[in-house]
Coordinates of N, CA and C in Angstrom, one line a residue:
X281 N -51.9 -35.1 -32.2 CA -50.9 -35.5 -31.2 C -51.5 -36.5 -30.3
X282 N -52.8 -36.4 -30.0 CA -53.5 -37.4 -29.2 C -53.4 -38.8 -29.6
X283 N -53.5 -38.9 -31.1 CA -53.4 -40.2 -31.6 C -52.0 -40.8 -31.4
X284 N -51.0 -40.0 -31.5 CA -49.6 -40.5 -31.4 C -49.4 -40.9 -29.9
X285 N -49.9 -40.2 -28.9 CA -49.7 -40.6 -27.5 C -50.5 -41.9 -27.3
X286 N -51.6 -42.0 -27.9 CA -52.4 -43.3 -27.7 C -51.6 -44.5 -28.3
X287 N -51.0 -44.2 -29.5 CA -50.1 -45.3 -30.1 C -49.0 -45.7 -29.2
X288 N -48.3 -44.8 -28.7 CA -47.1 -45.1 -27.8 C -47.6 -45.8 -26.6
X289 N -48.6 -45.3 -25.9 CA -49.2 -45.9 -24.7 C -49.8 -47.3 -24.9
X290 N -50.4 -47.4 -26.0 CA -50.9 -48.8 -26.4 C -49.8 -49.8 -26.7
X291 N -48.7 -49.3 -27.3 CA -47.6 -50.2 -27.6 C -46.9 -50.5 -26.4
X292 N -46.8 -49.7 -25.4 CA -46.1 -50.0 -24.1 C -46.9 -50.9 -23.2
X293 N -48.1 -50.6 -23.0 CA -48.9 -51.3 -22.0 C -49.9 -52.4 -22.6
X294 N -50.6 -52.1 -23.6 CA -51.6 -53.1 -24.2 C -51.0 -54.1 -25.0
X295 N -50.2 -53.7 -26.0 CA -49.6 -54.5 -26.9 C -48.1 -54.7 -26.7
X296 N -47.7 -54.9 -25.4 CA -46.3 -55.0 -25.1 C -45.7 -56.2 -25.9
X297 N -44.7 -55.8 -26.7 CA -44.2 -56.8 -27.6 C -43.7 -58.1 -27.0
X298 N -43.1 -58.0 -25.8 CA -42.6 -59.1 -25.0 C -43.7 -59.7 -24.2
X299 N -44.4 -59.0 -23.4 CA -45.3 -59.6 -22.4 C -46.7 -59.9 -23.1
X300 N -47.1 -59.3 -24.1 CA -48.4 -59.7 -24.7 C -48.3 -60.4 -26.0
X301 N -47.2 -60.1 -26.8 CA -47.1 -60.7 -28.1 C -46.0 -61.8 -28.2
X302 N -45.3 -61.8 -27.1 CA -44.2 -62.9 -26.9 C -43.2 -62.8 -28.1
X303 N -42.8 -61.7 -28.4 CA -41.7 -61.5 -29.4 C -40.5 -61.0 -28.7
X304 N -39.3 -61.4 -29.1 CA -38.1 -60.9 -28.4 C -37.8 -61.6 -27.1
X305 N -38.3 -62.9 -27.0 CA -38.1 -63.6 -25.7 C -36.7 -64.0 -25.5
X306 N -35.9 -64.2 -26.4 CA -34.5 -64.7 -26.3 C -33.7 -63.6 -25.6
X307 N -33.6 -62.4 -26.0 CA -32.9 -61.4 -25.3 C -33.6 -61.0 -24.0
X308 N -34.9 -61.1 -23.9 CA -35.6 -60.8 -22.7 C -35.2 -61.8 -21.6
X309 N -35.1 -63.0 -21.9 CA -34.6 -64.0 -20.9 C -33.1 -64.0 -20.6
X310 N -32.3 -63.7 -21.7 CA -30.9 -63.6 -21.7 C -30.2 -62.5 -21.1
X311 N -30.8 -61.3 -21.2 CA -30.1 -60.1 -20.8 C -30.8 -59.5 -19.5
X312 N -31.9 -60.0 -19.1 CA -32.6 -59.4 -18.0 C -32.1 -59.9 -16.7
X313 N -30.8 -60.4 -16.6 CA -30.3 -60.8 -15.3 C -29.8 -59.7 -14.5
X314 N -29.4 -58.5 -15.1 CA -28.8 -57.4 -14.4 C -29.5 -56.1 -14.9
X315 N -29.7 -55.2 -14.1 CA -30.4 -54.0 -14.4 C -29.6 -53.2 -15.5
X316 N -28.3 -53.2 -15.3 CA -27.4 -52.3 -16.2 C -27.4 -52.9 -17.6
X317 N -27.4 -54.2 -17.8 CA -27.4 -54.7 -19.2 C -28.8 -54.6 -19.7
X318 N -29.9 -54.7 -18.9 CA -31.2 -54.5 -19.3 C -31.5 -53.1 -19.9
X319 N -30.9 -52.2 -19.2 CA -31.1 -50.7 -19.6 C -30.3 -50.5 -20.9
X320 N -29.0 -51.1 -21.0 CA -28.3 -51.0 -22.2 C -28.9 -51.6 -23.4
X321 N -29.5 -52.9 -23.2 CA -30.1 -53.5 -24.3 C -31.3 -52.8 -24.7
X322 N -32.1 -52.3 -23.7 CA -33.3 -51.5 -24.0 C -33.0 -50.3 -24.9
X323 N -32.0 -49.6 -24.5 CA -31.6 -48.4 -25.3 C -31.2 -48.7 -26.7
X324 N -30.4 -49.8 -26.8 CA -30.0 -50.3 -28.2 C -31.2 -50.7 -29.1
X325 N -32.1 -51.4 -28.4 CA -33.3 -51.8 -29.2 C -34.1 -50.7 -29.6
X326 N -34.4 -49.7 -28.7 CA -35.1 -48.4 -29.1 C -34.5 -47.8 -30.2
X327 N -33.2 -47.6 -30.2 CA -32.4 -46.9 -31.2 C -32.7 -47.6 -32.6
X328 N -32.5 -49.0 -32.5 CA -32.5 -49.8 -33.7 C -34.0 -49.8 -34.3
X329 N -35.0 -49.9 -33.4 CA -36.4 -50.0 -33.9 C -36.8 -48.6 -34.5
X330 N -36.4 -47.5 -33.9 CA -36.8 -46.2 -34.4 C -36.2 -46.0 -35.7
X331 N -34.9 -46.2 -35.8 CA -34.1 -45.9 -37.0 C -34.5 -46.9 -38.2
X332 N -34.7 -48.1 -37.7 CA -35.1 -49.1 -38.8 C -36.5 -48.8 -39.4
X333 N -37.4 -48.4 -38.5 CA -38.7 -48.0 -38.9 C -38.7 -46.8 -39.9
X334 N -37.8 -45.8 -39.5 CA -37.7 -44.6 -40.3 C -37.1 -44.9 -41.6
X335 N -36.3 -46.0 -41.8 CA -35.7 -46.3 -43.1 C -36.6 -47.4 -43.8
X336 N -37.2 -48.3 -43.2 CA -38.0 -49.4 -43.8 C -39.3 -48.9 -44.3
X337 N -39.8 -47.8 -43.7 CA -41.1 -47.2 -44.4 C -40.9 -46.8 -45.8
X338 N -39.9 -45.9 -46.0 CA -39.7 -45.5 -47.4 C -39.3 -46.6 -48.3
X339 N -38.5 -47.6 -47.8 CA -38.0 -48.7 -48.5 C -39.3 -49.5 -49.0
X340 N -40.3 -49.7 -48.1 CA -41.5 -50.4 -48.4 C -42.3 -49.6 -49.5
X341 N -42.3 -48.3 -49.4 CA -43.0 -47.5 -50.4 C -42.3 -47.7 -51.8
X342 N -41.0 -47.8 -51.8 CA -40.3 -48.0 -53.1 C -40.6 -49.5 -53.6
X343 N -40.6 -50.4 -52.8 CA -41.0 -51.8 -53.1 C -42.4 -51.9 -53.7
X344 N -43.2 -51.1 -53.1 CA -44.6 -51.1 -53.4 C -44.8 -50.4 -54.8
X345 N -44.0 -49.4 -55.0 CA -44.1 -48.7 -56.4 C -43.7 -49.7 -57.5
X346 N -42.7 -50.5 -57.2 CA -42.2 -51.5 -58.3 C -42.9 -52.8 -58.2
X347 N -44.0 -52.9 -57.3 CA -44.8 -54.1 -57.1 C -43.9 -55.3 -56.8
X348 N -43.0 -55.1 -55.9 CA -42.1 -56.3 -55.4 C -42.2 -56.2 -53.8
X349 N -43.3 -56.1 -53.2 CA -43.5 -56.1 -51.9 C -43.2 -57.4 -51.1
X350 N -43.1 -58.4 -52.0 CA -42.8 -59.8 -51.4 C -41.4 -59.8 -50.9
X351 N -40.5 -58.8 -51.2 CA -39.2 -58.7 -50.8 C -39.0 -57.9 -49.5
X352 N -40.2 -57.5 -48.9 CA -40.1 -56.6 -47.7 C -39.3 -57.2 -46.6
X353 N -39.5 -58.5 -46.3 CA -38.8 -59.1 -45.1 C -37.3 -59.1 -45.3
X354 N -36.8 -59.4 -46.5 CA -35.4 -59.4 -46.8 C -34.8 -58.0 -46.7
X355 N -35.6 -57.1 -47.3 CA -35.1 -55.6 -47.3 C -35.1 -55.1 -45.9
X356 N -36.2 -55.4 -45.1 CA -36.2 -55.0 -43.7 C -35.1 -55.5 -42.8
X357 N -34.7 -56.8 -43.0 CA -33.7 -57.4 -42.3 C -32.3 -56.7 -42.6
X358 N -32.1 -56.5 -43.8 CA -30.8 -55.7 -44.2 C -30.7 -54.4 -43.6
X359 N -31.8 -53.6 -43.6 CA -31.9 -52.3 -42.9 C -31.6 -52.4 -41.4
X360 N -32.3 -53.4 -40.8 CA -32.1 -53.7 -39.3 C -30.7 -54.1 -39.0
X361 N -30.1 -54.9 -39.9 CA -28.7 -55.4 -39.7 C -27.7 -54.1 -39.7
X362 N -28.0 -53.2 -40.6 CA -27.2 -52.0 -40.8 C -27.1 -51.3 -39.5
X363 N -28.3 -51.0 -38.8 CA -28.4 -50.3 -37.6 C -27.8 -51.0 -36.4
X364 N -27.9 -52.3 -36.4 CA -27.4 -53.1 -35.4 C -25.8 -53.1 -35.4
X365 N -25.3 -53.1 -36.6 CA -23.9 -53.0 -36.8 C -23.3 -51.6 -36.3
X366 N -24.1 -50.6 -36.6 CA -23.8 -49.2 -36.1 C -23.8 -49.2 -34.6
X367 N -24.8 -49.7 -33.9 CA -24.9 -49.8 -32.5 C -23.7 -50.6 -31.9
X368 N -23.4 -51.7 -32.5 CA -22.4 -52.5 -32.0 C -21.0 -51.8 -32.1
X369 N -20.7 -51.1 -33.2 CA -19.4 -50.3 -33.4 C -19.4 -49.2 -32.3
X370 N -20.5 -48.5 -32.1 CA -20.5 -47.4 -31.2 C -20.2 -47.9 -29.7
X371 N -21.0 -48.9 -29.4 CA -20.9 -49.5 -28.0 C -19.5 -50.1 -27.7
X372 N -18.9 -50.7 -28.8 CA -17.6 -51.2 -28.5 C -16.5 -50.1 -28.3
X373 N -16.7 -49.0 -29.0 CA -15.8 -47.8 -28.8 C -16.1 -47.1 -27.5
X374 N -17.3 -46.7 -27.3 CA -17.8 -45.8 -26.2 C -18.0 -46.5 -24.9
X375 N -18.6 -47.7 -24.9 CA -19.0 -48.4 -23.6 C -18.6 -49.9 -23.7
X376 N -17.2 -50.1 -23.6 CA -16.8 -51.5 -23.7 C -17.3 -52.5 -22.6
X377 N -17.5 -52.0 -21.3 CA -18.1 -52.9 -20.4 C -19.6 -53.3 -20.8
X378 N -20.3 -52.4 -21.3 CA -21.7 -52.7 -21.7 C -21.7 -53.6 -22.9
X379 N -20.8 -53.3 -23.8 CA -20.6 -54.2 -25.0 C -20.3 -55.6 -24.6
X380 N -19.4 -55.8 -23.6 CA -19.1 -57.1 -23.1 C -20.3 -57.8 -22.4
X381 N -21.0 -57.0 -21.6 CA -22.1 -57.5 -20.8 C -23.2 -58.0 -21.7
X382 N -23.4 -57.3 -22.8 CA -24.5 -57.7 -23.7 C -24.1 -58.9 -24.6
X383 N -22.9 -59.1 -24.8 CA -22.3 -60.3 -25.4 C -22.9 -60.7 -26.7
X384 N -23.4 -61.9 -26.9 CA -23.9 -62.4 -28.1 C -25.3 -61.9 -28.4
X385 N -26.1 -61.3 -27.3 CA -27.4 -60.8 -27.6 C -27.5 -59.5 -28.4
X386 N -26.3 -58.8 -28.4 CA -26.3 -57.5 -29.2 C -26.4 -57.8 -30.7
X387 N -25.6 -58.6 -31.3 CA -25.8 -58.9 -32.7 C -27.1 -59.6 -33.0
X388 N -27.6 -60.3 -31.9 CA -28.9 -60.9 -32.2 C -30.1 -60.0 -32.3
X389 N -29.9 -58.7 -32.1 CA -30.9 -57.8 -32.3 C -31.4 -57.8 -33.8
X390 N -30.4 -58.2 -34.6 CA -30.7 -58.3 -36.1 C -31.8 -59.3 -36.3
X391 N -31.8 -60.4 -35.6 CA -32.8 -61.4 -35.9 C -33.9 -61.4 -34.8
X392 N -33.9 -60.3 -34.0 CA -34.9 -60.2 -32.9 C -36.2 -59.9 -33.6
X393 N -37.1 -60.9 -33.4 CA -38.4 -60.8 -34.1 C -39.2 -59.6 -33.7
X394 N -38.9 -59.0 -32.5 CA -39.6 -57.8 -32.1 C -39.3 -56.6 -33.0
X395 N -38.1 -56.5 -33.4 CA -37.6 -55.4 -34.2 C -38.2 -55.6 -35.7
X396 N -38.2 -56.8 -36.2 CA -38.8 -57.0 -37.6 C -40.3 -56.9 -37.4
X397 N -40.8 -57.4 -36.3 CA -42.3 -57.4 -36.1 C -42.8 -56.0 -36.1
X398 N -42.2 -55.0 -35.5 CA -42.7 -53.7 -35.4 C -42.6 -53.1 -36.9
X399 N -41.6 -53.3 -37.6 CA -41.5 -52.7 -38.9 C -42.6 -53.3 -39.9
X400 N -42.9 -54.6 -39.7 CA -44.0 -55.2 -40.6 C -45.3 -54.8 -40.0
X401 N -45.5 -54.7 -38.7 CA -46.8 -54.3 -38.2 C -47.2 -52.9 -38.5
X402 N -46.2 -52.0 -38.6 CA -46.5 -50.7 -39.1 C -47.0 -50.6 -40.4
X403 N -46.6 -51.4 -41.3 CA -47.0 -51.5 -42.6 C -48.4 -52.1 -42.6
X404 N -48.6 -53.3 -42.0 CA -49.9 -54.0 -42.0 C -51.0 -53.2 -41.3
X405 N -50.6 -52.3 -40.3 CA -51.7 -51.6 -39.6 C -52.0 -50.3 -40.4
X406 N -51.3 -50.0 -41.5 CA -51.6 -48.8 -42.3 C -51.2 -47.5 -41.7
X407 N -50.2 -47.6 -40.8 CA -49.7 -46.4 -40.2 C -49.0 -45.4 -41.2
X408 N -49.1 -44.1 -40.9 CA -48.4 -43.2 -41.7 C -46.9 -43.3 -41.2
X409 N -46.1 -42.4 -41.8 CA -44.6 -42.4 -41.5 C -44.5 -42.0 -40.0
X410 N -45.1 -40.9 -39.5 CA -45.0 -40.4 -38.2 C -45.6 -41.4 -37.3
X411 N -46.7 -41.9 -37.6 CA -47.3 -43.0 -36.7 C -46.4 -44.2 -36.5
X412 N -45.8 -44.6 -37.6 CA -44.9 -45.8 -37.6 C -43.7 -45.5 -36.7
X413 N -43.1 -44.3 -36.7 CA -42.0 -43.9 -35.8 C -42.4 -43.9 -34.4
X414 N -43.5 -43.4 -34.2 CA -44.1 -43.3 -32.7 C -44.4 -44.7 -32.2
X415 N -44.9 -45.5 -33.1 CA -45.1 -46.9 -32.7 C -43.9 -47.7 -32.4
X416 N -42.9 -47.4 -33.3 CA -41.6 -48.0 -33.0 C -41.0 -47.6 -31.7
X417 N -41.1 -46.3 -31.4 CA -40.7 -45.8 -30.2 C -41.4 -46.5 -29.0
X418 N -42.7 -46.5 -29.0 CA -43.5 -47.2 -28.0 C -43.1 -48.7 -27.8
X419 N -42.9 -49.3 -28.9 CA -42.6 -50.7 -28.9 C -41.2 -50.9 -28.2
X420 N -40.2 -50.0 -28.6 CA -38.9 -50.1 -28.0 C -38.9 -49.8 -26.5
X421 N -39.8 -48.8 -26.1 CA -40.0 -48.5 -24.7 C -40.6 -49.7 -23.9
X422 N -41.6 -50.4 -24.7 CA -42.3 -51.6 -24.1 C -41.2 -52.7 -23.8
X423 N -40.3 -52.9 -24.9 CA -39.2 -53.9 -24.7 C -38.4 -53.6 -23.5
X424 N -38.0 -52.3 -23.4 CA -37.1 -51.8 -22.4 C -37.8 -52.0 -21.0
X425 N -39.1 -51.6 -20.9 CA -39.8 -51.8 -19.7 C -39.9 -53.2 -19.2
X426 N -40.2 -54.1 -20.2 CA -40.2 -55.5 -19.8 C -38.8 -56.0 -19.3
X427 N -37.7 -55.6 -19.9 CA -36.4 -56.0 -19.5 C -36.1 -55.5 -18.1
X428 N -36.5 -54.2 -17.9 CA -36.1 -53.6 -16.6 C -36.9 -54.2 -15.4
X429 N -38.3 -54.4 -15.7 CA -39.1 -55.0 -14.8 C -38.7 -56.4 -14.4
X430 N -38.3 -57.2 -15.4 CA -37.9 -58.5 -15.3 C -36.6 -58.7 -14.6
X431 N -35.7 -57.7 -14.8 CA -34.4 -57.8 -14.1 C -34.6 -57.7 -12.6
X432 N -35.6 -56.9 -12.2 CA -35.9 -56.8 -10.8 C -36.5 -58.0 -10.2
X433 N -37.4 -58.7 -11.0 CA -38.1 -59.9 -10.6 C -37.0 -61.0 -10.5
X434 N -36.1 -61.0 -11.4 CA -35.0 -62.1 -11.4 C -34.1 -61.9 -10.3
X435 N -33.8 -60.7 -9.8 CA -33.0 -60.4 -8.7 C -33.7 -60.9 -7.4
X436 N -35.0 -60.8 -7.3 CA -35.8 -61.3 -6.2 C -35.7 -62.9 -6.2
X437 N -35.9 -63.4 -7.4 CA -35.9 -64.9 -7.5 C -34.6 -65.5 -7.1
X438 N -33.5 -64.8 -7.4 CA -32.2 -65.3 -7.1 C -31.9 -65.3 -5.6
X439 N -32.5 -64.5 -4.9 CA -32.3 -64.4 -3.4 C -33.6 -65.0 -2.6
X440 N -34.3 -65.8 -3.3 CA -35.5 -66.4 -2.7 C -35.2 -67.9 -2.4
X441 N -35.9 -68.4 -1.4 CA -35.7 -69.8 -1.1 C -36.8 -70.6 -1.8
X442 N -36.5 -71.2 -2.9 CA -37.4 -71.9 -3.7 C -37.0 -73.4 -3.8
X443 N -37.9 -74.3 -4.0 CA -37.6 -75.7 -4.2 C -36.5 -75.9 -5.3
X444 N -35.7 -76.9 -5.1 CA -34.6 -77.1 -6.0 C -35.1 -77.5 -7.4
X445 N -36.2 -78.1 -7.5 CA -36.8 -78.5 -8.9 C -37.2 -77.2 -9.7
X446 N -37.5 -76.1 -9.0 CA -37.9 -74.9 -9.7 C -36.8 -73.9 -9.8
X447 N -35.6 -74.2 -9.4 CA -34.5 -73.2 -9.6 C -34.1 -73.2 -11.1
X448 N -33.6 -72.0 -11.4 CA -33.1 -71.8 -12.9 C -34.3 -71.5 -13.8
X449 N -34.3 -72.2 -14.9 CA -35.3 -71.9 -16.0 C -36.7 -72.1 -15.5
X450 N -37.1 -73.1 -14.7 CA -38.5 -73.2 -14.4 C -39.0 -72.0 -13.6
X451 N -38.2 -71.5 -12.7 CA -38.7 -70.3 -11.8 C -38.7 -69.0 -12.8
X452 N -37.8 -69.0 -13.7 CA -37.7 -67.8 -14.6 C -38.9 -67.8 -15.5
X453 N -39.3 -68.9 -16.0 CA -40.5 -69.0 -16.9 C -41.8 -68.7 -16.2
X454 N -41.9 -69.3 -15.0 CA -43.1 -69.0 -14.1 C -43.2 -67.5 -13.8
X455 N -42.0 -66.9 -13.4 CA -42.1 -65.5 -13.1 C -42.4 -64.6 -14.4
X456 N -41.9 -65.1 -15.6 CA -42.2 -64.4 -16.8 C -43.7 -64.4 -17.0
X457 N -44.3 -65.6 -16.9 CA -45.7 -65.7 -17.1 C -46.6 -64.9 -16.2
X458 N -46.2 -64.8 -14.9 CA -46.8 -64.0 -14.0 C -46.8 -62.5 -14.3
X459 N -45.6 -62.0 -14.7 CA -45.4 -60.6 -15.2 C -46.3 -60.4 -16.4
X460 N -46.3 -61.3 -17.3 CA -47.1 -61.2 -18.5 C -48.5 -61.1 -18.2
X461 N -49.1 -62.0 -17.3 CA -50.4 -61.9 -16.9 C -50.8 -60.5 -16.3
X462 N -49.8 -59.9 -15.6 CA -50.1 -58.6 -15.0 C -50.4 -57.6 -16.1
X463 N -49.8 -57.7 -17.2 CA -50.0 -56.7 -18.3 C -51.4 -57.0 -19.0
X464 N -52.0 -58.1 -18.8 CA -53.3 -58.3 -19.4 C -54.3 -57.3 -18.8
X465 N -54.1 -56.8 -17.7 CA -55.0 -55.9 -17.1 C -55.2 -54.6 -17.8
X466 N -54.2 -54.3 -18.7 CA -54.3 -53.1 -19.5 C -55.0 -53.3 -20.8
X467 N -55.5 -54.5 -21.0 CA -56.1 -55.0 -22.3 C -57.2 -54.1 -22.8
X468 N -58.1 -53.6 -22.1 CA -59.2 -52.7 -22.6 C -58.9 -51.2 -22.5
X469 N -57.7 -50.9 -22.1 CA -57.4 -49.5 -21.8 C -57.6 -48.5 -23.0
X470 N -57.1 -48.9 -24.2 CA -57.2 -48.1 -25.4 C -58.0 -48.9 -26.4
X471 N -59.0 -48.3 -27.0 CA -59.8 -48.9 -28.0 C -59.5 -49.0 -29.4

């Protein structure tokens, strides 16, 4: 149990998929304008990451059995796309305002390199099935944490008096780099 907690905490703080590994930057910058959409996207990504990991792990074992592991990326993307479609259908029916707020970024979860990255990293790190699921949960929480933190930062930027040349994308990227640097302090936390 201790190992699983370390995997989750390490994924959230030390190896934060957005702030340390720079994966999933497109939805991070696109959806983090409002807290509500950040929370919604975070929840969707957590669901897709955990479910995709739970399915891609056995798929990889099957590919390995037939010695066709070179097909893992294609197989993993198909599994991820299945869960993204499921999330999209449910959100459209249950939460239409959130579905509209997420817009084009919801179907882009399919090509979100953070989701694919966690499924591949689980295999490359030699995690067991349970460890893989916990790593996916931690990575999803890390993605959500980054979105939620940055939505607050962007809210502050919006109401700040900054020079005209830094308004918009430059101030957003500078703020993202500062938030990213703050997570480097967790670097030696877990060995």
